[in-house]
Short mmCIF file of C-alpha atoms in Angstrom, two decimals:
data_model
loop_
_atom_site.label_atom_id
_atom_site.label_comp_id
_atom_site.label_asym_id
_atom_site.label_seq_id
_atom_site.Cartn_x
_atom_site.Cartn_y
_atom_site.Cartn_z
CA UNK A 1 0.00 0.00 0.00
CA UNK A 2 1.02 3.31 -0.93
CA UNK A 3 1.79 5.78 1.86
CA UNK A 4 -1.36 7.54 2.89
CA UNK A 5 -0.13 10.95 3.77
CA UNK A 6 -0.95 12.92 0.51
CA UNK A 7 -4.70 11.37 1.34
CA UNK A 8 -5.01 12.23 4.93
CA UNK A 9 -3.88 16.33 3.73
CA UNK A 10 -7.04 15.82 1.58
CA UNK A 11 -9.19 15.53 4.33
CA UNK A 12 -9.76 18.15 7.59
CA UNK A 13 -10.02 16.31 10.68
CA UNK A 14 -13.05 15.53 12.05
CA UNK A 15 -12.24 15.46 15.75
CA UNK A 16 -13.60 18.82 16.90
CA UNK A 17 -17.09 18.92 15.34
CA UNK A 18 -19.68 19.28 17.86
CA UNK A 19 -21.96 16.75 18.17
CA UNK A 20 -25.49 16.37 16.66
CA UNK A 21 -28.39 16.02 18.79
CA UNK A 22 -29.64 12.57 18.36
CA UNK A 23 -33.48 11.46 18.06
CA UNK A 24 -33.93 8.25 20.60
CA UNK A 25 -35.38 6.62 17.84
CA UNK A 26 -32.17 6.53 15.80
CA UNK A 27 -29.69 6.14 18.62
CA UNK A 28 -28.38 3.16 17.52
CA UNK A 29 -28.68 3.02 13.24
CA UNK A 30 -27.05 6.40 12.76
CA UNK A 31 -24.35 4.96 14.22
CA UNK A 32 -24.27 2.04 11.18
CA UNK A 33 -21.31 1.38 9.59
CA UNK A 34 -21.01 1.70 6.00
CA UNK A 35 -21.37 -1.69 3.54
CA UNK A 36 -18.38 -4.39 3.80
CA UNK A 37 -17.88 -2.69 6.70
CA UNK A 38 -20.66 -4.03 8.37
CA UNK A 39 -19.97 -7.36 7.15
CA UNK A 40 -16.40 -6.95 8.13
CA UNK A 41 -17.84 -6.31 11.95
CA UNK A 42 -19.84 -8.99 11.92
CA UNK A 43 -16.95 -11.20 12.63
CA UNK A 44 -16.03 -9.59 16.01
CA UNK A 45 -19.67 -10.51 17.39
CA UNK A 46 -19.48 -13.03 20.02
CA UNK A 47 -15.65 -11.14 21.06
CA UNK A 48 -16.86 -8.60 22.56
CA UNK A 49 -13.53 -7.34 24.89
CA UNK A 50 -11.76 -6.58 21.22
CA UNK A 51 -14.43 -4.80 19.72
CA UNK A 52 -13.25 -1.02 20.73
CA UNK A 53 -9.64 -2.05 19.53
CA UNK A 54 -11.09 -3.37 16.23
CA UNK A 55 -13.15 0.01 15.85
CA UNK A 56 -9.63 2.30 16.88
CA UNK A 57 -7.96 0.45 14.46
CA UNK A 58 -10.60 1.82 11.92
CA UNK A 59 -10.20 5.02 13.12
CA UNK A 60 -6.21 4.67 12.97
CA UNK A 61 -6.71 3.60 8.91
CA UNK A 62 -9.86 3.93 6.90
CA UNK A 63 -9.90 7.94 5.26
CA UNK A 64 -12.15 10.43 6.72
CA UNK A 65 -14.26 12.81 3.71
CA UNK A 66 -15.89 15.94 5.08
CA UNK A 67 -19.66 16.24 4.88
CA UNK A 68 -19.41 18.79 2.17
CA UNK A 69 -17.14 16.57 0.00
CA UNK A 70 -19.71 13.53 -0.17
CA UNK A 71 -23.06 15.83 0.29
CA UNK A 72 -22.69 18.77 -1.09
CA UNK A 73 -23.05 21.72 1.50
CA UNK A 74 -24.98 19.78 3.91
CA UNK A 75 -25.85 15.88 5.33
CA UNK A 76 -29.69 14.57 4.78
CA UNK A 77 -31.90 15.77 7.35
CA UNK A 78 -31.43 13.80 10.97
CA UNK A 79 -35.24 14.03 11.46
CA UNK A 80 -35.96 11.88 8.29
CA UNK A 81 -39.00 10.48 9.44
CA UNK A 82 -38.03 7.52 6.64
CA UNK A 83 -37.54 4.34 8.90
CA UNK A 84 -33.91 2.13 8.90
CA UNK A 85 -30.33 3.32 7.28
CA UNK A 86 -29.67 3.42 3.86
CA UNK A 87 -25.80 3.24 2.92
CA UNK A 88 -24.70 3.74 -0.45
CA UNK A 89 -21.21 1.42 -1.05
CA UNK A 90 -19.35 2.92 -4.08
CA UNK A 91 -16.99 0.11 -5.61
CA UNK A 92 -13.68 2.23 -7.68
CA UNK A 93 -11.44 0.21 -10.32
CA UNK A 94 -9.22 3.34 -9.95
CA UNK A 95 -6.75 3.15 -7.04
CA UNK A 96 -8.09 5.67 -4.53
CA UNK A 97 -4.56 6.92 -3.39
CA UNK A 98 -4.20 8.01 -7.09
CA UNK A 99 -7.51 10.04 -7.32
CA UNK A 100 -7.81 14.04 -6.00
CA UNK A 101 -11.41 13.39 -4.05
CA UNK A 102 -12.32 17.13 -3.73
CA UNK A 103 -12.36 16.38 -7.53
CA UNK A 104 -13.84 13.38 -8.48
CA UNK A 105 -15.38 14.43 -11.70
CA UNK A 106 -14.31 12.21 -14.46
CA UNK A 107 -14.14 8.88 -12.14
CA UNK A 108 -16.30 6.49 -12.89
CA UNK A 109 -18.13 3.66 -10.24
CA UNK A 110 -18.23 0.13 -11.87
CA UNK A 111 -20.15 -1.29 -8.70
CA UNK A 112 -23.15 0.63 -6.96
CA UNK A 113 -25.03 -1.14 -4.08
CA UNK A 114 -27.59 0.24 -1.25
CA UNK A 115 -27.78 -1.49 2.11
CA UNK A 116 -30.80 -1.25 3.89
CA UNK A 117 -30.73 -1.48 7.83
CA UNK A 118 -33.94 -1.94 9.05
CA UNK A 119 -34.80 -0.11 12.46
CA UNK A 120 -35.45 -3.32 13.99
CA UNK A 121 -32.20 -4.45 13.15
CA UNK A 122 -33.00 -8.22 12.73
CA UNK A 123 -31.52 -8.59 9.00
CA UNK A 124 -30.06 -6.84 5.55
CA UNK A 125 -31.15 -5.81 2.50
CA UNK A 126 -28.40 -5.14 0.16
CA UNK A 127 -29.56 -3.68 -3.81
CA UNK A 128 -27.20 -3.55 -6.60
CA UNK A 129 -27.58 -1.34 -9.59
CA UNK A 130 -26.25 -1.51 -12.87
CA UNK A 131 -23.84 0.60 -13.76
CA UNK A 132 -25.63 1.54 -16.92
CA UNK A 133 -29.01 1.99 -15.62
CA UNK A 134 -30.64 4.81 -18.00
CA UNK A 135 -31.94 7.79 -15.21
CA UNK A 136 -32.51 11.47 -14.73
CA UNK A 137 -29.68 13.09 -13.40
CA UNK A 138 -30.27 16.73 -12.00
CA UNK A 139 -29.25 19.18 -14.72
CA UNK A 140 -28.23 16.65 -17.02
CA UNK A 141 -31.31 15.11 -18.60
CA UNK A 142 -30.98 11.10 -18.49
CA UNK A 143 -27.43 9.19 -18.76
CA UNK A 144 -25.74 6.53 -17.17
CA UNK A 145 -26.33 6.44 -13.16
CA UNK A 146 -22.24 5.84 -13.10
CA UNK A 147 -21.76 8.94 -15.28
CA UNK A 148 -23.51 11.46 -12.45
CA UNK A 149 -19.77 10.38 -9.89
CA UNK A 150 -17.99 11.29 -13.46
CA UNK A 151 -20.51 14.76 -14.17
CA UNK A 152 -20.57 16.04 -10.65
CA UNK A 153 -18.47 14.46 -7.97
CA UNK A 154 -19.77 12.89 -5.02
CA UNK A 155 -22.35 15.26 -4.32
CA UNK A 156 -24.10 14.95 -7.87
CA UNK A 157 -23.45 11.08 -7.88
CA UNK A 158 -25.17 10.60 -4.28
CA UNK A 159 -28.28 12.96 -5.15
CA UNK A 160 -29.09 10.71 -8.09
CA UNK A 161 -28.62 7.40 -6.08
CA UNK A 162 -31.10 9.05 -3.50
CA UNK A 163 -33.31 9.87 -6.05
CA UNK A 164 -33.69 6.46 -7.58
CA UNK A 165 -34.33 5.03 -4.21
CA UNK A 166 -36.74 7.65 -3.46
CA UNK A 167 -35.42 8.37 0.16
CA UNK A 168 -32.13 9.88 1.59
CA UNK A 169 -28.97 7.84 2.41
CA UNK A 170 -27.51 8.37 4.93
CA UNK A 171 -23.90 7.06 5.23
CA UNK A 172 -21.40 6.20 2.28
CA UNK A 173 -18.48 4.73 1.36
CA UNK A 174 -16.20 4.30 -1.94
CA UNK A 175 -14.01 1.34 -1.74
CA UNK A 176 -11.01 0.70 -4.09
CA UNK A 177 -11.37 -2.73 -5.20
CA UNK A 178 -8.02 -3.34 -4.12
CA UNK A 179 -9.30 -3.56 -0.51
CA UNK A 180 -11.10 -7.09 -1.64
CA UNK A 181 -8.12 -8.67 -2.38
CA UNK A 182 -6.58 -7.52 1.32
CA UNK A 183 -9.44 -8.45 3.23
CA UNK A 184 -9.59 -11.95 1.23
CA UNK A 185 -5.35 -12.71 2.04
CA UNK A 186 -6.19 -11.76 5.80
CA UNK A 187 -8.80 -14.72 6.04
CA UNK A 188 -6.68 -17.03 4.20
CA UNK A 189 -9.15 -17.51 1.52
CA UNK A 190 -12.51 -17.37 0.59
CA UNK A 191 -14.91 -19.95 -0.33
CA UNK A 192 -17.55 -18.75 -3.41
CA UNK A 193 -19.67 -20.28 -5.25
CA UNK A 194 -19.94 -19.39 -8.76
CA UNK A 195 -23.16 -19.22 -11.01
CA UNK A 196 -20.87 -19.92 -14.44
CA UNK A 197 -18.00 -21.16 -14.93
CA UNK A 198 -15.02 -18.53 -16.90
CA UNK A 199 -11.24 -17.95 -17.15
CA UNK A 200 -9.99 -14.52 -16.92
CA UNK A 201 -6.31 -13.25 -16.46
CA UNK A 202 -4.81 -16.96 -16.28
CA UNK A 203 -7.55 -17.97 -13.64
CA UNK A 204 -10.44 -20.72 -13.98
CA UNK A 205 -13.13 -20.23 -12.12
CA UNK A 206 -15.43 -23.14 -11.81
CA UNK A 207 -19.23 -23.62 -11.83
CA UNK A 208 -20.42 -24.11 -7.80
CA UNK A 209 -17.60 -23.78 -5.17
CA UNK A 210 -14.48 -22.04 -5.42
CA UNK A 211 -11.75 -21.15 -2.71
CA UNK A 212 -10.23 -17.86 -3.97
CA UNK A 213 -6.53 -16.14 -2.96
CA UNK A 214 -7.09 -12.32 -2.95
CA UNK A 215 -5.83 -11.76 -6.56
CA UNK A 216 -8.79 -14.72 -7.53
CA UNK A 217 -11.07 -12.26 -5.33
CA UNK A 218 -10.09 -9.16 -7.32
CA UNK A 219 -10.79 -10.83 -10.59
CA UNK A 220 -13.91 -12.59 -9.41
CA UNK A 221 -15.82 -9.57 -8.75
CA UNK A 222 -14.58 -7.35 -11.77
CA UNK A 223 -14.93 -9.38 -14.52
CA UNK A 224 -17.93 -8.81 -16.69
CA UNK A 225 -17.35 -9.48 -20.41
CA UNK A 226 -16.95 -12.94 -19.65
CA UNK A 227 -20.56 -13.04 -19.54
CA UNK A 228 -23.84 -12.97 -22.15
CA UNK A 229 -25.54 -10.45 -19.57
CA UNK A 230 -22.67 -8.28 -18.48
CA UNK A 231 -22.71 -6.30 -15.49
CA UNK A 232 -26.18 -8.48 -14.31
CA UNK A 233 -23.61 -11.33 -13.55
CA UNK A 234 -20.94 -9.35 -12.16
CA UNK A 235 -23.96 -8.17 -9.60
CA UNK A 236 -24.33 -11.46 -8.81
CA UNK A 237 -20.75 -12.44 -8.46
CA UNK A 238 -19.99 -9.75 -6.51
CA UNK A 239 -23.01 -10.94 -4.10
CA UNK A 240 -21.54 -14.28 -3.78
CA UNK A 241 -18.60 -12.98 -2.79
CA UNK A 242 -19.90 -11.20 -0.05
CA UNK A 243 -21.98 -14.02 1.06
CA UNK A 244 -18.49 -15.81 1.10
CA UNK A 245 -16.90 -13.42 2.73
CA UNK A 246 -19.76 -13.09 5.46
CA UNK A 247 -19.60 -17.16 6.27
CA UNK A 248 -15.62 -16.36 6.41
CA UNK A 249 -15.66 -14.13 9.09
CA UNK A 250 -18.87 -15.48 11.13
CA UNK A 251 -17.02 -19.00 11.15
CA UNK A 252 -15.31 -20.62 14.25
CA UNK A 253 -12.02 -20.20 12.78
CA UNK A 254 -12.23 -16.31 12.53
CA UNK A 255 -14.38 -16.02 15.81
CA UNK A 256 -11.74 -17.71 17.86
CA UNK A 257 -8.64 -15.57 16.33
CA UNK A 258 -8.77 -11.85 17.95
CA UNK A 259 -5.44 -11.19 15.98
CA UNK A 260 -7.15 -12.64 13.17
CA UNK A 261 -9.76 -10.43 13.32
CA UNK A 262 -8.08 -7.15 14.08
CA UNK A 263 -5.50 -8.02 11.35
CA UNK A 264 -8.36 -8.01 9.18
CA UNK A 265 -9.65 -4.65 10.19
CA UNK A 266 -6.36 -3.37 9.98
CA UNK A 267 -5.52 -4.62 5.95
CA UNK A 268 -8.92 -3.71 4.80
CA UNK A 269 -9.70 -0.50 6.29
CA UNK A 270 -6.62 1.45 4.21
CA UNK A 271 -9.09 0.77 1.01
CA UNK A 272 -12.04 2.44 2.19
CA UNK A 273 -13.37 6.49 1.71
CA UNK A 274 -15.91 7.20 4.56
CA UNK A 275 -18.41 9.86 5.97
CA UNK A 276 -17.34 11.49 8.83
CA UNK A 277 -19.65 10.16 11.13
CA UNK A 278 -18.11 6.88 11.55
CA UNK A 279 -15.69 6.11 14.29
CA UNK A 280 -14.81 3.91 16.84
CA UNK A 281 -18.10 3.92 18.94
CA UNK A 282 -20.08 3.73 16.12
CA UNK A 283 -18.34 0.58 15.20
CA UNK A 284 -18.58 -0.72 18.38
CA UNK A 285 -22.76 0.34 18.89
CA UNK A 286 -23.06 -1.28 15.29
CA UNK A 287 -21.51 -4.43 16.14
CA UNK A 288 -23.56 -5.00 19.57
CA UNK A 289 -26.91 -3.96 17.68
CA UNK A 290 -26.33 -6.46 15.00
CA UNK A 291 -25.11 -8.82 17.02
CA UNK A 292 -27.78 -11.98 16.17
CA UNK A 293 -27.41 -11.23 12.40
CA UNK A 294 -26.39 -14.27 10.49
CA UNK A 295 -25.43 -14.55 6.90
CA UNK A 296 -28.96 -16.27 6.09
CA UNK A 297 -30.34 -12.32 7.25
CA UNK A 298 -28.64 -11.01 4.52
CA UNK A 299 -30.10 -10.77 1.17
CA UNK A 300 -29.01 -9.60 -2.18
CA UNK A 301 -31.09 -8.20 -5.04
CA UNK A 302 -30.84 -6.22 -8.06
CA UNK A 303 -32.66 -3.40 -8.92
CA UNK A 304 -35.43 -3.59 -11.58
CA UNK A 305 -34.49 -3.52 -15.20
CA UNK A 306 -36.85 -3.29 -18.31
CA UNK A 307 -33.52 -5.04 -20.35
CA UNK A 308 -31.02 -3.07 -22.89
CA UNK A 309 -31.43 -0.62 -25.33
CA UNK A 310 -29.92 1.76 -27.14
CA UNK A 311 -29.98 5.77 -25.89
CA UNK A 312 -30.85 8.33 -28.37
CA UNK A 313 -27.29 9.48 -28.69
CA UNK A 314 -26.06 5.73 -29.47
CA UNK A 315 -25.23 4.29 -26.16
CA UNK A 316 -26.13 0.97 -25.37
CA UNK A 317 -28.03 1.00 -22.06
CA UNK A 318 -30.28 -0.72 -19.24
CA UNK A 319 -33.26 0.33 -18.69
CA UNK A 320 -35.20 0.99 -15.55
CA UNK A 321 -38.71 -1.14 -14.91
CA UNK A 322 -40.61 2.05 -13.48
CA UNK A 323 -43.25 0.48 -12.12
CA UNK A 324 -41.64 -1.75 -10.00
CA UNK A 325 -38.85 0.74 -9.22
CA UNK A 326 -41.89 2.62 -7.45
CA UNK A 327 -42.31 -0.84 -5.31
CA UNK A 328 -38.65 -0.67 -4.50
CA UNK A 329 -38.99 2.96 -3.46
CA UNK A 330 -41.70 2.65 -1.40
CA UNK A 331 -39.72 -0.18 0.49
CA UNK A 332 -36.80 1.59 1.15
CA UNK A 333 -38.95 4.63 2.28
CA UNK A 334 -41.54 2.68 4.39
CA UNK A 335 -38.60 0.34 5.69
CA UNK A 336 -40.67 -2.74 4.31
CA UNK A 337 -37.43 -3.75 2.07
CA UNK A 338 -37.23 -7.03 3.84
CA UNK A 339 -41.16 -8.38 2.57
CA UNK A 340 -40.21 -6.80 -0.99
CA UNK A 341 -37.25 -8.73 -1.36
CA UNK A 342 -39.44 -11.83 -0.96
CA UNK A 343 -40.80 -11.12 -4.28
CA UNK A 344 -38.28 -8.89 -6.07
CA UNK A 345 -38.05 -10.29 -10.17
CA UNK A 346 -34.50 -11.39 -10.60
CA UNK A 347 -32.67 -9.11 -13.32
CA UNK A 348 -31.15 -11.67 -16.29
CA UNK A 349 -31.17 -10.87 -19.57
#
């Protein structure tokens, strides 16, 4: 890993802000971690004397951004009557050591996914979208949704996400992909199992199980031409992968291994761009509060396509299934995601 200094002179420190008055009835999901993150945590349940050292060791690592450089001028209203946490996870191809954030225009986001926290806390919704999903961007007429991080930043590229949700999010995270491949070589391995079988860069992956090294990982979840339907399969790859990951770090192996687990913390946490309202407590809140999730509580989905097409200027696109994008919406707004997801169509093409 590179040496993080020219990041952290990016970013102000955080330290001093005062405090925002909390509502009792979010005390405990503002404090949600963002994404892997929570699925990273989920491995010190069940440890509960290393927890605070696993969330200063976040602290110590991950990169602070300012309010202003993910939001705009301001965060989403704290008195959101809109039930649960929504946390937008922002996968980069680009290494993030490499790219000015207070200038993110022209960077791109091959992987876009929405966790959904429910207020009662008792599982996880997690939504992927495709990169090329056809939308309205503010003050840009429809494009890509990945084009709005290119267009406008942060700022721009989180308004739109909100938008086609239909509720605020409230936390968010970019991840360089190299921070897969980290967390994987800390565990020793993942086991995934594959929907298709494919080679890519000098590695065959196999229909059904597969035990993957980090660089395996890193290839796993990017490739997408491999594939008749594109990005819809590297959704779903990227899903098993996280459901691998999750079963990883919720085994006995991991549980029983505090170095193991800070180790972990400490290799993946370099990779990741958060809000500035995650710290040490939070981690450690998020962790107790989630604490009788299981990998069968979290579920994947995709959001709802109407297949390709072709834009009016040429580009070859996805389109969005409107009517059942309104479903989705009302879900994430009403914090019913969990009974939609019972039903949700499965996007193939």
């Amino acid at each position: 890993m590179t040496d993080n200094s020219s990041i952290d002179d990016l970013f102000d420190s955080q330290e001093d802000r005062p405090q925002r008055p909390k509502r009792k009835k979010k005390k405990v999901w503002r404090k949600i971690l963002v994404a892997l993150l929570v699925i990273v945590i989920l491995g010190v349940l069940g440890v509960g004397l290393y927890l605070w050292n696993v969330g200063r060791t976040f602290d110590n690592n991950a990169n602070k951004l300012t309010d202003e450089q993910i939001f705009g001028t301001q965060r989403p209203d704290d008195q959101k009557e809109d039930g649960g946490t929504n946390i937008l996870l922002l996968g980069s191809d680009e290494p993030m050591d490499q790219v000015d954030v207070n200038d993110s225009r022209g960077l791109r986001s091959d992987t876009i996914m929405v966790m959904h926290i429910p207020e009662s806390g008792s599982n996880v919704q997690v939504m992927s979208i495709p990169r090329d999903s056809w939308v309205d961007i503010e003050g840009h007429g429809k494009a890509k949704i990945n084009s709005a991080l290119s267009t406008g930043g942060l700022p721009l590229a989180v308004s739109t996400i909100s938008d086609f949700i239909g509720t605020e999010l409230d936390h968010v995270a970019i991840i360089d992909f190299e921070g897969f491949k980290a967390l994987t070589d800390s565990l020793g391995g993942v086991m995934v199992n594959s929907e298709q079988a494919f080679e890519k860069n000098g590695y065959t992956f196999e229909k059904g199980e597969n035990v993957l090294d980090g660089d395996e990982a890193l290839t796993f979840v990017r490739e997408r031409k491999s594939f008749q339907d594109g990005d819809f399969q590297r959704a779903r790859n990227q899903q098993a992968f996280i459901r691998g990951l999750t079963n990883e770090i919720i085994s006995a192996d991991t549980l029983s291994n505090p170095k193991k687990i800070q180790d972990m913390v400490k290799n993946f946490s370099p990779y990741m761009y958060v809000d500035s309202g995650l710290d040490a407590q939070y981690i450690s809140a998020t962790a107790f509060a989630m604490r009788d999730v299981r990998p069968g509580n979290i579920e994947f989905f995709t959001s709802p396509t109407a297949g390709v097409g072709t834009s009016s200027d040429g580009q070859s696109i996805v389109n969005v299934d409107e009517e059942e994008l309104k479903k989705v919406q009302d879900a994430y707004k009403n914090d019913t995601l969990d009974e939609y997801v019972q039903n949700a169509p499965e996007s193939h093409l």
